[in-house]
Amino acid sequence: MSEPHNFNPTILREYDIRGVVDDTLSQDDAYAVGRAFGTCIVESGGDHVALGYDGRLTSPRLAEAVADGLMDCGIQVKRVNMGPTPMLSFAIRHLDTGSGIMVTGSHNPADYNGFKMTLAGKPFFGDAITRLGSIAAAANYATGEGSIEDIDVREDYVSVLAQEHQPMRMARVAWDSGNGAAGEILNMLCTRMPGHHHIINGIVDGTFPGHHPDPTVAENLVELQAHIAEHDCELGIAFDGDGDRIGVVDGKGRIMWADQLMMLFAEDVLRDDPGATIIADVKSSQVLFDEISRLGGIATMWKTGHSLIKSKMTETGSPLAGEMSGHIFFADRYFGFDDGLYAAVRLLSLLERQNVTLAELRDRIPEVENTPELRFPCSEERKFPVIAEVATRLDAAGADVTVIDGVRVNTEDGWWLLRASNTQDVLVARCEAWDVGGLARLKEALAAQLSESGIAAPENL
Ligand SMILES: [Zn+2]
């Protein structure tokens, strides 16, 4: 099958390939992804690839088609089978394949699926994904006779995760893998870690019967909060559908957002690596950046998007980075990729070492007034121009503006952010102030800017 193949243009996205199975994403698409990505591997001088898939019902058959495409390029496929995305990232290093492809719909509804790729040790995104589409459209494929081998890396992966755990007391922990792909590894990990582990939704089930596997949405943490209260747990930890993102709740039922977790991780990392660069995305609280500076680190604000964050880490030699979406990257004693399970073990270990509960640490974080991430529709044609217009007006008014990704405006009250999503036709906003009055003023300023550009402010602003 070497005919030209055209993808539905909506599935080729900034950071991955993703669509609705048997609607915008077919078996033939999966073969073409494998064949075009295999061609990229051959061009890069490689001949091996690690292949994994998540727990979605459609994942095994899509992975089969991807493997066929890769083999027809002459690639040796090391198939690690079902597991979380970070297990595939681990396999790329452990099996020294350099490249990898994961069949996953991440945190999306059950009918979605897609592909995340790594080429020769680097994230594969943006123009590389566009080019993958062109290779398929021209059938400009490499040709060869590859092979496939099943390799079970689960024990090795769990051993690396477990060795980070340094227990001194018997913590009671509630876990919720949301029936996602991390469930099996989580069960294996918990048997290796002393303490009391209560796992809910731990069975991998691609229909997601418990709740939607996205721990950045508060309603998806309600079941975990109830479980913490019922079993008197010290904390609760949740993962998204493919296990690369983490969500955390303290023993009092309070959600610890990723920027709050990053304050704890920053302190932990800076203890061993004083003066290190710590990276967080533009949606993160000012409290985090201030805390990193106070601890002697170099606080670095960067663009949202896990591939962009990873690249910035490499460029700056940073040992720790995080995004509000729950992607947390450790490169001090780990590989520098986002792994929800590894972040969980690090969190447990730092609590053990400091001999505190998560709730005690949460109480030390300064209280601020902020909005969650507000997302509202804006057309493809308007979303970037709106940001440029707002930046121009603020600049003319002499405002203190950071334009790393969208506009982030600092005032005496705090800050507000307006940015265009790279992956959807939406604008994203967030405001954070020291007090309620300040928050109201920030919201007003943001609404005024939106109105001047002819955009209706979201209802919850
Ligand atoms: Zn994910």
Tab-separated table of N, CA and C and ligand atoms in Angstrom, residues 106-107 116 240 242-245 327, ligand 1:
chain	number	residue	atom	x	y	z
A	106	SER	N	-4.934	10.479	24.820
A	106	SER	CA	-4.657	11.262	26.026
A	106	SER	C	-5.899	11.355	26.916
A	107	HIS	N	-6.388	12.564	27.206
A	107	HIS	CA	-7.498	12.759	28.141
A	107	HIS	C	-8.833	12.942	27.405
A	116	LYS	N	1.360	10.292	19.351
A	116	LYS	CA	2.389	11.220	19.825
A	116	LYS	C	3.734	10.610	19.435
A	240	ASP	N	-4.113	11.506	34.106
A	240	ASP	CA	-4.981	11.615	32.931
A	240	ASP	C	-4.965	10.270	32.184
A	242	ASP	N	-3.575	8.948	29.690
A	242	ASP	CA	-2.351	8.260	29.264
A	242	ASP	C	-1.209	8.454	30.255
A	243	GLY	N	-1.524	8.967	31.450
A	243	GLY	CA	-0.561	8.940	32.554
A	243	GLY	C	0.594	9.920	32.485
A	244	ASP	N	0.558	10.883	31.564
A	244	ASP	CA	1.666	11.846	31.555
A	244	ASP	C	1.350	13.086	32.395
A	245	ARG	N	0.095	13.223	32.841
A	245	ARG	CA	-0.261	14.385	33.658
A	245	ARG	C	-0.768	13.941	35.020
A	327	HIS	N	1.443	18.633	33.323
A	327	HIS	CA	2.663	18.005	32.806
A	327	HIS	C	3.822	18.518	33.665
B	1	ZN	ZN	-1.868	12.901	28.627
